[in-house]
């Protein structure tokens, strides 16, 4: 039985660090990652290169000195994004990707795109410059059932965008369905992030036996067959699938509410959970690909040079159930099983 595993330092290809007190509270919990793609859905959103640079500086200032996490910034695409600003920000090493939120799809996405034709010139410029587009893959049409929104997005938005701009590199973020897995598997120039929590929970975890706000995220977890499809994709070794935790902290008061926010805070225990998931699926030898190799390969970056070690012990690793954030608390994702894999950093 394998009880120790040394991996290239992992990266997180989809992370919400927020700003202000929340940023200060959560940033260090992503400290064992080498790099993270930072989501731009602040209030107001990060829409220019200058704002991305300023946000990067605030993140670096919030990290404890011993933490080497490198934030890879993104810009929030709007119908008025200036292609020249994007291109310059990418050329100057300020941004690594651009994020597409359909307007109203998720937390703080009101400034997102309504008319996809309006952003076509920006997408063309991005394809030319090799800037990846990260997509929140859900339509927002009120007539579409929330559990079908990812599948409809693929047909109605994603596939048309990719056909119109074939050179564009696209990341389908936080896929939650077998439809997402199948679409990515069947195509080139596309990758997908998979979150930790979507490998663990299905929609029953949210809804059976009382509503569990801390398991509510967007895209919402789907039925069990979809979770199993995500597990197969993550553990398959296919380079198009890689880790994006989508760790998305909210104050407990905002989640435990009559209109609770979407997002699971998985940064602290993600690596312990993933080791357990991959072990259960007999795929521990593919964990490094998923967490540390496939993402950099997609983004055209080298893997991290340094290593972390995961050690399986008889006693479970302990993580806080909550962390303080200013006057608030944030609940850490509870996978529902003990975590015997401990993270040792440095290796
Ligand atoms: C994210 C957030 O809170 O910013 N929430 C979530 O449920 N994942 C937004 C997002 O990535 O959809
Ligand atoms: Zn997210």
Short mmCIF file of N, CA and C and ligand atoms in Angstrom, two decimals, residues 14 16 18 39 41 99 101 105-108 136 174 197 216-219 246 248-250 262-264, ligand 1:
data_model
loop_
_atom_site.label_atom_id
_atom_site.label_comp_id
_atom_site.label_asym_id
_atom_site.label_seq_id
_atom_site.Cartn_x
_atom_site.Cartn_y
_atom_site.Cartn_z
N UNK A 14 -8.14 27.97 -10.67
CA UNK A 14 -9.39 28.76 -10.53
C UNK A 14 -9.59 29.02 -9.04
N UNK A 16 -10.82 32.03 -5.92
CA UNK A 16 -11.35 33.33 -5.49
C UNK A 16 -10.65 33.71 -4.19
N UNK A 18 -10.87 37.09 -3.13
CA UNK A 18 -11.59 38.28 -2.62
C UNK A 18 -10.65 39.44 -2.38
N UNK A 39 -9.61 34.76 -9.81
CA UNK A 39 -10.85 35.22 -10.43
C UNK A 39 -11.07 36.71 -10.18
N UNK A 41 -13.94 38.48 -10.09
CA UNK A 41 -15.31 38.94 -9.78
C UNK A 41 -15.40 39.62 -8.42
N UNK A 99 -11.68 36.25 -18.25
CA UNK A 99 -12.80 35.46 -17.74
C UNK A 99 -14.12 35.91 -18.35
N UNK A 101 -18.02 35.69 -17.93
CA UNK A 101 -19.22 35.34 -17.16
C UNK A 101 -20.43 35.75 -17.97
N UNK A 105 -24.79 35.06 -14.18
CA UNK A 105 -24.66 33.60 -14.00
C UNK A 105 -24.32 33.21 -12.57
N UNK A 106 -23.56 34.05 -11.86
CA UNK A 106 -23.08 33.61 -10.55
C UNK A 106 -22.77 34.82 -9.67
N UNK A 107 -22.09 34.57 -8.54
CA UNK A 107 -21.77 35.64 -7.60
C UNK A 107 -21.06 36.80 -8.32
N UNK A 108 -21.54 38.00 -8.15
CA UNK A 108 -20.93 39.22 -8.71
C UNK A 108 -20.68 39.13 -10.21
N UNK A 136 -17.23 30.76 -17.46
CA UNK A 136 -18.22 30.24 -16.51
C UNK A 136 -19.32 29.65 -17.38
N UNK A 174 -14.71 24.75 -13.95
CA UNK A 174 -15.50 23.98 -12.99
C UNK A 174 -16.62 23.19 -13.65
N UNK A 197 -14.67 19.90 -4.68
CA UNK A 197 -15.98 19.53 -4.12
C UNK A 197 -16.86 18.79 -5.12
N UNK A 216 -23.66 24.48 -1.32
CA UNK A 216 -24.25 25.16 -2.48
C UNK A 216 -23.18 26.00 -3.17
N UNK A 217 -22.96 25.71 -4.44
CA UNK A 217 -22.01 26.48 -5.24
C UNK A 217 -22.58 26.54 -6.64
N UNK A 218 -21.96 27.33 -7.49
CA UNK A 218 -22.35 27.38 -8.90
C UNK A 218 -21.14 27.07 -9.76
N UNK A 219 -21.27 26.29 -10.81
CA UNK A 219 -22.47 25.53 -11.14
C UNK A 219 -22.82 24.56 -10.01
N UNK A 246 -11.84 26.42 -7.38
CA UNK A 246 -13.00 27.31 -7.25
C UNK A 246 -13.28 27.57 -5.77
N UNK A 248 -14.17 29.39 -2.89
CA UNK A 248 -14.93 30.65 -2.99
C UNK A 248 -15.52 31.01 -1.63
N UNK A 249 -14.70 31.65 -0.78
CA UNK A 249 -15.16 31.93 0.58
C UNK A 249 -16.24 33.00 0.62
N UNK A 250 -17.21 32.77 1.48
CA UNK A 250 -18.23 33.77 1.81
C UNK A 250 -18.38 33.76 3.32
N UNK A 262 -23.50 31.45 -3.32
CA UNK A 262 -22.91 30.23 -3.88
C UNK A 262 -21.41 30.23 -3.67
N UNK A 263 -20.85 29.09 -3.26
CA UNK A 263 -19.40 28.98 -3.15
C UNK A 263 -19.00 28.08 -2.01
N UNK A 264 -18.01 27.22 -2.24
CA UNK A 264 -17.46 26.33 -1.21
C UNK A 264 -16.01 26.73 -0.95
C1 LIG B 1 -18.09 31.88 -7.01
C2 LIG B 1 -17.96 33.08 -6.07
O1 LIG B 1 -18.47 33.00 -4.95
O2 LIG B 1 -17.34 34.07 -6.46
N1 LIG B 1 -19.13 31.02 -6.51
C3 LIG B 1 -19.27 29.71 -6.78
O3 LIG B 1 -20.27 29.12 -6.35
N2 LIG B 1 -18.38 29.04 -7.45
C4 LIG B 1 -18.37 32.35 -8.39
C5 LIG B 1 -18.18 31.28 -9.43
O4 LIG B 1 -17.08 30.83 -9.70
O5 LIG B 1 -19.20 30.87 -10.00
#
